[in-house]
Structures are given as structure tokens and as C-alpha cells.
């Protein structure tokens, strides 16, 4: 009996050894992906922007140094698995792009250097345009016509726009009012969870002007940086960008539609340096135009926000004409980042470029170069992202004269897997 028992045990072990492994599934891959992102995030504080998945998936320990080879190997293995399984092609395509970005970021954390354009392609699935200096010079000529006078154009510009700074004691009132209006306009179009909400905080010593930390369960923490004076135009900008129909709505819709609706757990983690960010930032910027199309924004600000801030609304039209021209110079910031990060110019030269072509004050150029250091090619997500989102929405019929369709296409974009190469 004893020999038979040993033989039976050996047979069982042998059979177990020859049993084929369970084939991978997209749900299993998604779980491995989430855990990998969370582990990478232990070595870079900015890497994981949001997580609201199972608590037991969080890592409980970390190595003393970055295990780059292990992370890269696991990312490559998951990419191979994705390509071998059946599943939603859009889901698979997006997850592969996210893993390529994660692999690239680990390589960079481990010391590998990519050019600005290579980094943009690998991290954000996008090819940023490049403009000659003469292009920005031509835009400055238009500004000269609107702001005539003596002295440097940057000085004249800042003297003019500094008339529109929100007094600190009115800042919260103006922002709360702007957010409430943006929320009202968005909620009239979208059926968001009843419990959706946000907490607004004012912070200092940051390289950015505003940030949304999505908490899950349709909750956000929105922070506004008050290091530098805030102008009236930033109220609607930040209300829409960080809140409605920007980051807060984007994350709430992904959670509602993909995580809860379809069970796609990979969307319970948001790795910042990934293609998801181009859609997130681009849609957040374009969302301003969706919520406040045409003259509606200027009219609302003149009638409501200017009086709340104690500002002279008679200059509002000129102010927004100037801001429109400044907006066309946004790609000058990308050029400064490209040259600076490619070691073609120094920090001081990058700051001078920003003063000349974005008319920044010296304090703001310091904040901007700090952003380049911390987030690198992430800068492309704001303007290139907006342009790609705008072109996509309008190509689907969501034009300015068809606001219903614009809201509809915009929601579809926010609620589904999308990356730069899928919306071209």
C-alpha cells in the first residue's frame, strides 16, 4: 500500500507538470498591467496619477533600487500576450500603447535619453510639429498692432493683462462660481453618477497652475496653485480643464463606462506618462470650447465673473483679442522645451525664448522651466492634444454650429479607449 501511494503521488505530480498552462485572458493581462504600473510608481512619484482599483493589488514592498530589467521584461511579455489573445481590438491597441509608454519611462528612469520627438512618440503616441522662429515672429507682429507703444512687447503685454488679475480675497468666489457654471452646462448634457463631486484646494510651490487628482467613485481633488497672480481668464480655463467637462468628467466617464460597465480594470490606474494623457489634456483644453462656445464665454465673464472680481468689463473684448493671439503662440512653449531638453539651449536661453515668444514674466518662466524639468515632453499634450481632439470632434460633425452633436461626439471620445493615432 505504501509503494502504491508513492506511485500514485508521483503520477499526480507528473500529470500536473504536463498540464498546459491556462491561456492568458485580457482580464488577467489587465490585472498584471495594473500591478506593474503600481510597482513602477513606487520609483517615480509622478508616474501614477490615479488609482482606484482593488487595494490588495497595491505592492506592499519595493526593492532598494529600480528593477528596470524586470519591469521592461514584464511589459514586453504582456505586449506579447495581448497580441496572442482574442478581445476588443481598441482595448488591445490602447493597452499595447500604454505598455510601450511604461517601458519607455522605465528606460528613462534608468538613464536612457531620448530626443524630445522620440520621447513624445513613445510616451504619447504622437508626433509633435515643429515651427521655425519666423512663424512666431509673424505672430508677434499681429500683437504689436493690438498693443502699440514704446518699450518691449512683453512689458507692454504684461502691463495690459495685469489689469485683469483676480484679487486674492475674491479668488475663491470667482473660481467656485466658474466651476458651478461649467458643471451646470455639463450636467445638462451628460448623465454622470449622482454622487460625483470634487474638493477644491489652493496650494503653493508647484510647477503647474492647476491639477486634478481623481480619487475614484466619481470624486476628485482639484488644486489651484496661487504662487503667481491669477488672471480672470484662468477661472473658466481651470474650471473646465480640471473639472467640467475636463479631467473630472473624463475620469468619471472612464470609470463609469469601462471599469464598472465593461470590467476593464486597466483603467482603474492612470499612468501619467502615457498616451492616455494626450487625450486627457487635449480634451480638457478643448472642453472649454465645448462648454463655452463662441461668444458665450466672453459674455458670461463680462456679465458675471468680471463684476465678482471687481474688474473693468469694458476692456474684456480687447483682453480676449490679445489672449487669442497669445494662444496661437502656444507652440512656442513646445519649441522651448524641445531645444532645452535636447540640450540645444540653456535654462536661461529657454527662459529668454519664453519671454520673447510667450511674453511671460520672469517669475512665470521659472515656473515653466521647472515644468520642463519635471514633466519633459508632456507639454505637447496641451496644444497638440487639443488640436487633435478638436479636429476629430469636428470631423465627426461636432462643429460650432451643431453643439448637440459636439457634446455627443465629445462624450463618446471621453468614454472609450482612444490615443493620438486612432483619432487622426
Tab-separated table of C-alpha atoms in Angstrom:
chain	number	residue	atom	x	y	z
A	1	UNK	CA	0.000	0.000	0.000
A	2	UNK	CA	2.847	2.357	0.814
A	3	UNK	CA	4.535	1.762	-2.569
A	4	UNK	CA	1.212	2.266	-4.363
A	5	UNK	CA	0.660	5.567	-2.556
A	6	UNK	CA	4.098	6.793	-3.588
A	7	UNK	CA	3.430	5.705	-7.164
A	8	UNK	CA	0.047	7.473	-7.218
A	9	UNK	CA	1.617	10.661	-5.817
A	10	UNK	CA	4.374	10.565	-8.427
A	11	UNK	CA	1.805	10.052	-11.172
A	12	UNK	CA	-0.238	13.013	-9.907
A	13	UNK	CA	2.855	15.233	-9.853
A	14	UNK	CA	3.810	14.091	-13.343
A	15	UNK	CA	0.314	14.803	-14.668
A	16	UNK	CA	0.342	18.241	-13.007
A	17	UNK	CA	3.696	19.011	-14.646
A	18	UNK	CA	2.353	18.169	-18.084
A	19	UNK	CA	-0.926	20.082	-17.718
A	20	UNK	CA	-0.923	23.029	-20.148
A	21	UNK	CA	-0.927	26.470	-18.554
A	22	UNK	CA	-4.172	28.407	-18.627
A	23	UNK	CA	-4.151	30.616	-21.735
A	24	UNK	CA	-3.944	34.337	-20.959
A	25	UNK	CA	-7.106	36.402	-20.991
A	26	UNK	CA	-7.491	40.151	-21.318
A	27	UNK	CA	-8.783	40.382	-17.757
A	28	UNK	CA	-5.731	38.558	-16.422
A	29	UNK	CA	-3.433	40.729	-18.526
A	30	UNK	CA	-5.217	43.815	-17.222
A	31	UNK	CA	-4.574	42.755	-13.633
A	32	UNK	CA	-0.881	42.158	-14.333
A	33	UNK	CA	-0.709	45.536	-16.089
A	34	UNK	CA	-2.235	47.391	-13.134
A	35	UNK	CA	0.137	45.735	-10.688
A	36	UNK	CA	3.110	46.577	-12.917
A	37	UNK	CA	2.079	50.245	-13.139
A	38	UNK	CA	1.724	50.459	-9.365
A	39	UNK	CA	5.145	48.889	-8.851
A	40	UNK	CA	6.781	51.311	-11.282
A	41	UNK	CA	5.042	54.145	-9.474
A	42	UNK	CA	6.987	53.330	-6.322
A	43	UNK	CA	10.117	54.665	-8.018
A	44	UNK	CA	8.644	57.846	-9.549
A	45	UNK	CA	6.191	59.969	-7.570
A	46	UNK	CA	4.559	61.410	-10.710
A	47	UNK	CA	4.103	58.122	-12.576
A	48	UNK	CA	0.739	57.002	-11.161
A	49	UNK	CA	-1.681	59.893	-11.417
A	50	UNK	CA	-4.695	57.993	-10.095
A	51	UNK	CA	-5.602	54.540	-8.823
A	52	UNK	CA	-8.943	53.298	-7.551
A	53	UNK	CA	-8.750	49.556	-8.087
A	54	UNK	CA	-8.543	46.737	-5.515
A	55	UNK	CA	-6.408	47.631	-2.501
A	56	UNK	CA	-4.854	44.182	-2.488
A	57	UNK	CA	-3.257	44.918	-5.866
A	58	UNK	CA	-1.073	47.618	-4.339
A	59	UNK	CA	2.533	46.493	-3.784
A	60	UNK	CA	3.484	46.001	-0.152
A	61	UNK	CA	7.252	46.294	-0.628
A	62	UNK	CA	9.863	47.607	-3.047
A	63	UNK	CA	13.459	46.864	-3.954
A	64	UNK	CA	16.262	49.172	-2.857
A	65	UNK	CA	16.913	50.194	-6.462
A	66	UNK	CA	14.866	50.359	-9.659
A	67	UNK	CA	14.449	46.810	-11.071
A	68	UNK	CA	14.393	48.180	-14.614
A	69	UNK	CA	15.184	44.910	-16.415
A	70	UNK	CA	12.361	43.108	-14.615
A	71	UNK	CA	9.839	45.874	-15.376
A	72	UNK	CA	10.849	46.034	-19.043
A	73	UNK	CA	10.710	42.233	-19.384
A	74	UNK	CA	7.247	42.102	-17.842
A	75	UNK	CA	5.995	44.897	-20.110
A	76	UNK	CA	7.322	43.070	-23.181
A	77	UNK	CA	5.732	39.820	-22.022
A	78	UNK	CA	2.351	41.493	-21.576
A	79	UNK	CA	2.589	43.045	-25.046
A	80	UNK	CA	3.224	39.556	-26.493
A	81	UNK	CA	0.295	38.115	-24.556
A	82	UNK	CA	-2.068	40.854	-25.740
A	83	UNK	CA	-1.194	40.157	-29.355
A	84	UNK	CA	-1.958	36.457	-28.895
A	85	UNK	CA	-5.416	36.706	-27.317
A	86	UNK	CA	-8.868	37.440	-28.626
A	87	UNK	CA	-10.587	40.597	-27.491
A	88	UNK	CA	-11.782	44.099	-28.306
A	89	UNK	CA	-9.249	45.445	-30.804
A	90	UNK	CA	-9.465	49.006	-29.468
A	91	UNK	CA	-8.882	47.764	-25.935
A	92	UNK	CA	-5.875	45.710	-27.053
A	93	UNK	CA	-4.399	48.513	-29.171
A	94	UNK	CA	-4.630	51.047	-26.349
A	95	UNK	CA	-3.140	48.684	-23.775
A	96	UNK	CA	-0.149	47.930	-26.017
A	97	UNK	CA	0.459	51.673	-26.447
A	98	UNK	CA	0.224	52.169	-22.682
A	99	UNK	CA	2.764	49.385	-22.098
A	100	UNK	CA	5.176	50.795	-24.683
A	101	UNK	CA	4.986	54.116	-22.829
A	102	UNK	CA	5.575	52.437	-19.452
A	103	UNK	CA	8.559	50.551	-20.830
A	104	UNK	CA	9.975	53.763	-22.260
A	105	UNK	CA	9.529	55.651	-18.998
A	106	UNK	CA	11.333	52.893	-17.086
A	107	UNK	CA	14.191	53.124	-19.581
A	108	UNK	CA	14.342	56.869	-18.993
A	109	UNK	CA	14.238	56.406	-15.217
A	110	UNK	CA	17.170	54.040	-15.680
A	111	UNK	CA	19.197	56.678	-17.513
A	112	UNK	CA	18.312	56.245	-21.175
A	113	UNK	CA	17.993	59.526	-23.076
A	114	UNK	CA	15.593	60.044	-25.959
A	115	UNK	CA	15.252	63.131	-28.099
A	116	UNK	CA	12.173	65.284	-27.491
A	117	UNK	CA	10.452	63.921	-30.601
A	118	UNK	CA	11.349	60.274	-29.895
A	119	UNK	CA	10.120	60.611	-26.332
A	120	UNK	CA	6.857	62.197	-27.496
A	121	UNK	CA	6.189	59.357	-29.915
A	122	UNK	CA	6.973	56.569	-27.451
A	123	UNK	CA	5.229	58.070	-24.417
A	124	UNK	CA	2.242	59.786	-26.032
A	125	UNK	CA	1.877	58.081	-29.422
A	126	UNK	CA	2.156	61.488	-31.070
A	127	UNK	CA	4.459	63.319	-33.435
A	128	UNK	CA	4.737	66.969	-32.352
A	129	UNK	CA	5.007	69.554	-35.126
A	130	UNK	CA	7.990	71.884	-35.321
A	131	UNK	CA	7.793	75.569	-36.268
A	132	UNK	CA	10.573	77.911	-37.400
A	133	UNK	CA	11.325	81.034	-35.396
A	134	UNK	CA	9.971	83.120	-38.276
A	135	UNK	CA	6.486	81.666	-37.664
A	136	UNK	CA	6.400	83.040	-34.133
A	137	UNK	CA	7.914	86.346	-35.277
A	138	UNK	CA	4.968	86.803	-37.649
A	139	UNK	CA	2.516	86.276	-34.776
A	140	UNK	CA	4.294	88.894	-32.697
A	141	UNK	CA	3.689	91.407	-35.499
A	142	UNK	CA	-0.063	90.910	-35.025
A	143	UNK	CA	0.293	91.515	-31.284
A	144	UNK	CA	2.236	94.696	-31.916
A	145	UNK	CA	-0.799	96.040	-33.761
A	146	UNK	CA	-3.114	95.348	-30.818
A	147	UNK	CA	-0.657	96.601	-28.182
A	148	UNK	CA	1.099	99.588	-29.790
A	149	UNK	CA	3.537	101.730	-27.819
A	150	UNK	CA	7.118	102.089	-26.682
A	151	UNK	CA	9.351	99.541	-24.978
A	152	UNK	CA	9.464	95.757	-25.171
A	153	UNK	CA	6.320	93.982	-26.320
A	154	UNK	CA	6.488	91.622	-23.319
A	155	UNK	CA	6.454	94.604	-20.943
A	156	UNK	CA	3.505	96.198	-22.743
A	157	UNK	CA	1.646	92.895	-22.761
A	158	UNK	CA	2.142	92.240	-19.060
A	159	UNK	CA	1.250	95.810	-18.138
A	160	UNK	CA	-2.013	95.375	-20.037
A	161	UNK	CA	-3.018	91.918	-18.756
A	162	UNK	CA	-2.061	92.703	-15.159
A	163	UNK	CA	-5.204	94.829	-15.077
A	164	UNK	CA	-7.124	91.555	-15.077
A	165	UNK	CA	-5.632	89.864	-12.008
A	166	UNK	CA	-8.235	88.420	-9.639
A	167	UNK	CA	-7.742	89.909	-6.137
A	168	UNK	CA	-6.794	87.157	-3.693
A	169	UNK	CA	-9.747	87.865	-1.424
A	170	UNK	CA	-12.113	87.247	-4.355
A	171	UNK	CA	-10.319	84.251	-5.818
A	172	UNK	CA	-12.434	81.534	-4.215
A	173	UNK	CA	-15.718	83.247	-5.052
A	174	UNK	CA	-14.729	83.634	-8.701
A	175	UNK	CA	-13.486	80.065	-9.016
A	176	UNK	CA	-16.454	78.499	-7.243
A	177	UNK	CA	-18.811	80.455	-9.492
A	178	UNK	CA	-16.940	79.475	-12.669
A	179	UNK	CA	-16.879	75.788	-11.671
A	180	UNK	CA	-20.588	75.844	-10.809
A	181	UNK	CA	-21.434	77.268	-14.245
A	182	UNK	CA	-19.204	74.775	-16.067
A	183	UNK	CA	-20.767	71.955	-14.048
A	184	UNK	CA	-24.313	73.126	-14.800
A	185	UNK	CA	-23.611	73.218	-18.534
A	186	UNK	CA	-22.006	69.773	-18.494
A	187	UNK	CA	-24.675	68.124	-16.321
A	188	UNK	CA	-27.394	69.361	-18.649
A	189	UNK	CA	-25.786	67.204	-21.366
A	190	UNK	CA	-24.296	64.220	-19.535
A	191	UNK	CA	-25.772	61.724	-17.105
A	192	UNK	CA	-22.982	61.482	-14.535
A	193	UNK	CA	-23.265	59.467	-11.298
A	194	UNK	CA	-25.394	61.254	-8.692
A	195	UNK	CA	-22.575	61.181	-6.139
A	196	UNK	CA	-19.969	62.858	-8.382
A	197	UNK	CA	-18.204	65.687	-6.604
A	198	UNK	CA	-14.875	67.412	-6.045
A	199	UNK	CA	-12.890	69.145	-3.320
A	200	UNK	CA	-11.189	72.440	-4.219
A	201	UNK	CA	-7.893	73.413	-2.578
A	202	UNK	CA	-5.456	76.300	-3.027
A	203	UNK	CA	-1.780	75.344	-2.887
A	204	UNK	CA	1.683	76.829	-3.467
A	205	UNK	CA	5.175	75.777	-4.600
A	206	UNK	CA	4.090	73.789	-7.653
A	207	UNK	CA	5.366	73.730	-11.234
A	208	UNK	CA	1.799	73.749	-12.597
A	209	UNK	CA	-1.155	76.161	-12.329
A	210	UNK	CA	-3.875	73.596	-11.633
A	211	UNK	CA	-4.184	69.848	-11.059
A	212	UNK	CA	-6.909	67.223	-10.762
A	213	UNK	CA	-6.245	64.217	-8.560
A	214	UNK	CA	-9.001	61.744	-9.371
A	215	UNK	CA	-9.965	59.706	-6.311
A	216	UNK	CA	-12.308	57.135	-7.849
A	217	UNK	CA	-16.041	56.737	-7.213
A	218	UNK	CA	-16.575	59.945	-9.244
A	219	UNK	CA	-14.663	62.073	-6.727
A	220	UNK	CA	-11.804	64.496	-7.470
A	221	UNK	CA	-9.397	66.714	-5.593
A	222	UNK	CA	-8.809	69.881	-7.624
A	223	UNK	CA	-5.849	72.048	-6.627
A	224	UNK	CA	-5.162	75.598	-7.809
A	225	UNK	CA	-1.613	76.957	-7.496
A	226	UNK	CA	-1.553	80.514	-6.109
A	227	UNK	CA	2.221	81.084	-6.320
A	228	UNK	CA	1.660	83.695	-9.023
A	229	UNK	CA	-1.191	86.156	-9.635
A	230	UNK	CA	-4.150	84.561	-11.435
A	231	UNK	CA	-5.855	86.413	-14.251
A	232	UNK	CA	-9.584	86.363	-14.877
A	233	UNK	CA	-9.339	84.169	-17.993
A	234	UNK	CA	-7.919	81.349	-15.892
A	235	UNK	CA	-11.162	80.959	-13.955
A	236	UNK	CA	-13.116	79.422	-16.848
A	237	UNK	CA	-9.954	77.740	-18.180
A	238	UNK	CA	-9.288	75.871	-14.948
A	239	UNK	CA	-12.972	75.272	-14.114
A	240	UNK	CA	-13.421	73.453	-17.426
A	241	UNK	CA	-9.965	71.917	-17.738
A	242	UNK	CA	-9.711	70.433	-14.257
A	243	UNK	CA	-13.434	69.951	-13.724
A	244	UNK	CA	-16.283	70.125	-16.232
A	245	UNK	CA	-16.142	68.743	-18.892
A	246	UNK	CA	-12.384	68.197	-18.411
A	247	UNK	CA	-10.364	65.861	-16.199
A	248	UNK	CA	-13.042	65.203	-13.576
A	249	UNK	CA	-15.633	64.245	-16.182
A	250	UNK	CA	-13.123	62.315	-18.311
A	251	UNK	CA	-12.105	60.118	-15.395
A	252	UNK	CA	-15.667	59.711	-14.149
A	253	UNK	CA	-16.826	58.559	-17.599
A	254	UNK	CA	-13.934	56.103	-17.964
A	255	UNK	CA	-14.732	54.679	-14.545
A	256	UNK	CA	-18.451	54.513	-15.299
A	257	UNK	CA	-18.177	53.072	-18.815
A	258	UNK	CA	-15.002	50.985	-18.878
A	259	UNK	CA	-14.115	49.999	-15.293
A	260	UNK	CA	-17.629	49.484	-13.910
A	261	UNK	CA	-19.549	48.940	-17.134
A	262	UNK	CA	-17.177	46.608	-19.008
A	263	UNK	CA	-14.943	45.417	-16.187
A	264	UNK	CA	-11.771	46.695	-17.874
A	265	UNK	CA	-9.645	47.029	-14.740
A	266	UNK	CA	-6.674	48.507	-16.597
A	267	UNK	CA	-8.496	51.841	-16.491
A	268	UNK	CA	-8.504	51.821	-12.701
A	269	UNK	CA	-4.910	53.036	-12.889
A	270	UNK	CA	-3.810	56.136	-14.777
A	271	UNK	CA	-0.087	56.252	-15.603
A	272	UNK	CA	0.628	59.908	-16.306
A	273	UNK	CA	3.383	59.445	-18.882
A	274	UNK	CA	1.220	57.585	-21.372
A	275	UNK	CA	-0.982	58.087	-24.451
A	276	UNK	CA	-3.982	58.444	-22.148
A	277	UNK	CA	-2.601	61.838	-21.115
A	278	UNK	CA	-2.732	63.303	-24.612
A	279	UNK	CA	-6.455	62.571	-24.754
A	280	UNK	CA	-6.920	63.737	-21.158
A	281	UNK	CA	-5.152	67.075	-21.583
A	282	UNK	CA	-6.332	67.670	-25.128
A	283	UNK	CA	-9.975	67.020	-24.256
A	284	UNK	CA	-9.682	69.135	-21.101
A	285	UNK	CA	-8.489	72.112	-23.148
A	286	UNK	CA	-10.988	71.566	-25.953
A	287	UNK	CA	-13.705	71.105	-23.339
A	288	UNK	CA	-13.518	74.843	-22.648
A	289	UNK	CA	-14.822	75.492	-26.175
A	290	UNK	CA	-17.430	72.746	-25.818
A	291	UNK	CA	-18.868	74.243	-22.624
A	292	UNK	CA	-18.496	77.913	-23.603
A	293	UNK	CA	-18.693	78.101	-27.411
A	294	UNK	CA	-18.184	81.258	-29.451
A	295	UNK	CA	-19.110	84.470	-27.678
A	296	UNK	CA	-20.773	82.690	-24.755
A	297	UNK	CA	-17.575	82.647	-22.732
A	298	UNK	CA	-16.768	86.349	-23.104
A	299	UNK	CA	-20.373	87.334	-22.470
A	300	UNK	CA	-20.575	85.200	-19.330
A	301	UNK	CA	-17.313	86.548	-17.980
A	302	UNK	CA	-18.270	90.178	-18.671
A	303	UNK	CA	-21.677	89.757	-17.059
A	304	UNK	CA	-20.742	87.541	-14.098
A	305	UNK	CA	-17.052	86.968	-13.377
A	306	UNK	CA	-15.644	90.447	-14.053
A	307	UNK	CA	-18.043	92.076	-11.566
A	308	UNK	CA	-17.355	89.341	-8.985
A	309	UNK	CA	-13.626	90.023	-9.324
A	310	UNK	CA	-14.135	93.787	-9.234
A	311	UNK	CA	-12.626	94.210	-12.704
A	312	UNK	CA	-13.485	96.610	-15.504
A	313	UNK	CA	-15.511	94.664	-18.069
A	314	UNK	CA	-15.245	97.427	-20.681
A	315	UNK	CA	-11.783	96.139	-21.642
A	316	UNK	CA	-12.852	92.498	-21.862
A	317	UNK	CA	-13.138	92.358	-25.659
A	318	UNK	CA	-9.602	93.706	-26.142
A	319	UNK	CA	-8.322	91.393	-23.425
A	320	UNK	CA	-9.705	88.326	-25.194
A	321	UNK	CA	-8.450	89.512	-28.577
A	322	UNK	CA	-4.977	89.641	-27.043
A	323	UNK	CA	-5.441	86.263	-25.345
A	324	UNK	CA	-6.487	84.744	-28.666
A	325	UNK	CA	-3.232	85.876	-30.264
A	326	UNK	CA	-1.249	84.591	-27.294
A	327	UNK	CA	-2.986	81.241	-27.721
A	328	UNK	CA	-1.565	80.985	-31.244
A	329	UNK	CA	1.903	81.272	-29.709
A	330	UNK	CA	1.387	78.182	-27.540
A	331	UNK	CA	3.637	76.022	-29.719
A	332	UNK	CA	6.493	78.379	-28.902
A	333	UNK	CA	6.497	76.740	-25.476
A	334	UNK	CA	6.946	73.346	-27.133
A	335	UNK	CA	9.901	74.669	-29.112
A	336	UNK	CA	11.484	75.993	-25.922
A	337	UNK	CA	11.020	72.583	-24.288
A	338	UNK	CA	12.362	70.736	-27.354
A	339	UNK	CA	15.510	72.865	-27.555
A	340	UNK	CA	16.070	72.829	-23.788
A	341	UNK	CA	15.532	69.081	-23.322
A	342	UNK	CA	17.681	68.301	-26.373
A	343	UNK	CA	20.492	70.342	-24.741
A	344	UNK	CA	20.461	72.817	-27.626
A	345	UNK	CA	19.870	75.782	-25.302
A	346	UNK	CA	20.420	76.501	-21.607
A	347	UNK	CA	17.741	77.119	-18.986
A	348	UNK	CA	18.435	80.855	-19.247
A	349	UNK	CA	18.060	80.757	-23.037
A	350	UNK	CA	14.827	78.793	-22.686
A	351	UNK	CA	13.558	81.448	-20.275
A	352	UNK	CA	14.521	84.216	-22.733
A	353	UNK	CA	12.654	82.360	-25.507
A	354	UNK	CA	9.537	82.171	-23.332
A	355	UNK	CA	9.749	85.887	-22.557
A	356	UNK	CA	10.091	86.746	-26.242
A	357	UNK	CA	7.570	84.353	-27.775
A	358	UNK	CA	5.081	83.756	-24.977
A	359	UNK	CA	5.587	87.139	-23.319
A	360	UNK	CA	5.994	85.518	-19.906
A	361	UNK	CA	7.171	87.461	-16.897
A	362	UNK	CA	10.456	86.237	-15.417
A	363	UNK	CA	8.701	84.555	-12.458
A	364	UNK	CA	6.469	82.599	-14.808
A	365	UNK	CA	9.362	81.464	-16.998
A	366	UNK	CA	10.975	79.965	-13.905
A	367	UNK	CA	7.780	78.005	-13.183
A	368	UNK	CA	7.668	76.906	-16.828
A	369	UNK	CA	11.262	75.627	-16.947
A	370	UNK	CA	10.591	73.755	-13.704
A	371	UNK	CA	7.701	72.095	-15.541
A	372	UNK	CA	10.058	71.111	-18.384
A	373	UNK	CA	12.412	69.504	-15.863
A	374	UNK	CA	9.652	67.566	-14.118
A	375	UNK	CA	7.355	66.570	-16.975
A	376	UNK	CA	9.576	66.931	-20.078
A	377	UNK	CA	7.756	66.292	-23.393
A	378	UNK	CA	4.402	66.180	-21.565
A	379	UNK	CA	3.956	69.765	-22.799
A	380	UNK	CA	2.740	68.507	-26.192
A	381	UNK	CA	-0.426	67.080	-24.657
A	382	UNK	CA	-1.985	70.501	-24.054
A	383	UNK	CA	-1.822	72.113	-27.507
A	384	UNK	CA	-1.240	69.188	-29.873
A	385	UNK	CA	-3.737	67.194	-27.824
A	386	UNK	CA	-6.317	69.950	-28.104
A	387	UNK	CA	-5.786	70.273	-31.854
A	388	UNK	CA	-6.137	66.528	-32.425
A	389	UNK	CA	-9.276	66.317	-30.279
A	390	UNK	CA	-10.805	69.374	-31.957
A	391	UNK	CA	-10.114	68.018	-35.438
A	392	UNK	CA	-11.567	64.631	-34.515
A	393	UNK	CA	-14.748	66.004	-32.931
A	394	UNK	CA	-15.362	68.402	-35.805
A	395	UNK	CA	-14.660	65.712	-38.431
A	396	UNK	CA	-17.449	63.671	-36.813
A	397	UNK	CA	-19.904	66.545	-37.225
A	398	UNK	CA	-19.350	68.209	-33.836
A	399	UNK	CA	-18.910	71.671	-35.266
A	400	UNK	CA	-19.550	75.001	-33.550
A	401	UNK	CA	-22.919	75.354	-35.303
A	402	UNK	CA	-24.006	71.891	-34.129
A	403	UNK	CA	-23.484	71.953	-30.340
A	404	UNK	CA	-25.673	68.903	-29.667
A	405	UNK	CA	-23.506	66.768	-31.927
A	406	UNK	CA	-20.346	68.295	-30.463
A	407	UNK	CA	-21.323	67.269	-26.924
A	408	UNK	CA	-22.306	63.797	-28.169
A	409	UNK	CA	-19.028	63.112	-30.026
A	410	UNK	CA	-17.012	64.593	-27.182
A	411	UNK	CA	-18.641	62.230	-24.670
A	412	UNK	CA	-18.033	59.229	-26.921
A	413	UNK	CA	-14.364	60.202	-27.164
A	414	UNK	CA	-14.033	60.541	-23.387
A	415	UNK	CA	-15.812	57.261	-22.626
A	416	UNK	CA	-13.776	54.885	-24.806
A	417	UNK	CA	-10.184	53.775	-25.453
A	418	UNK	CA	-8.523	56.405	-27.630
A	419	UNK	CA	-5.000	57.506	-28.396
A	420	UNK	CA	-3.460	60.043	-30.781
A	421	UNK	CA	-3.012	57.611	-33.653
A	422	UNK	CA	-6.653	56.477	-33.500
A	423	UNK	CA	-8.185	59.953	-33.769
A	424	UNK	CA	-6.030	61.402	-36.561
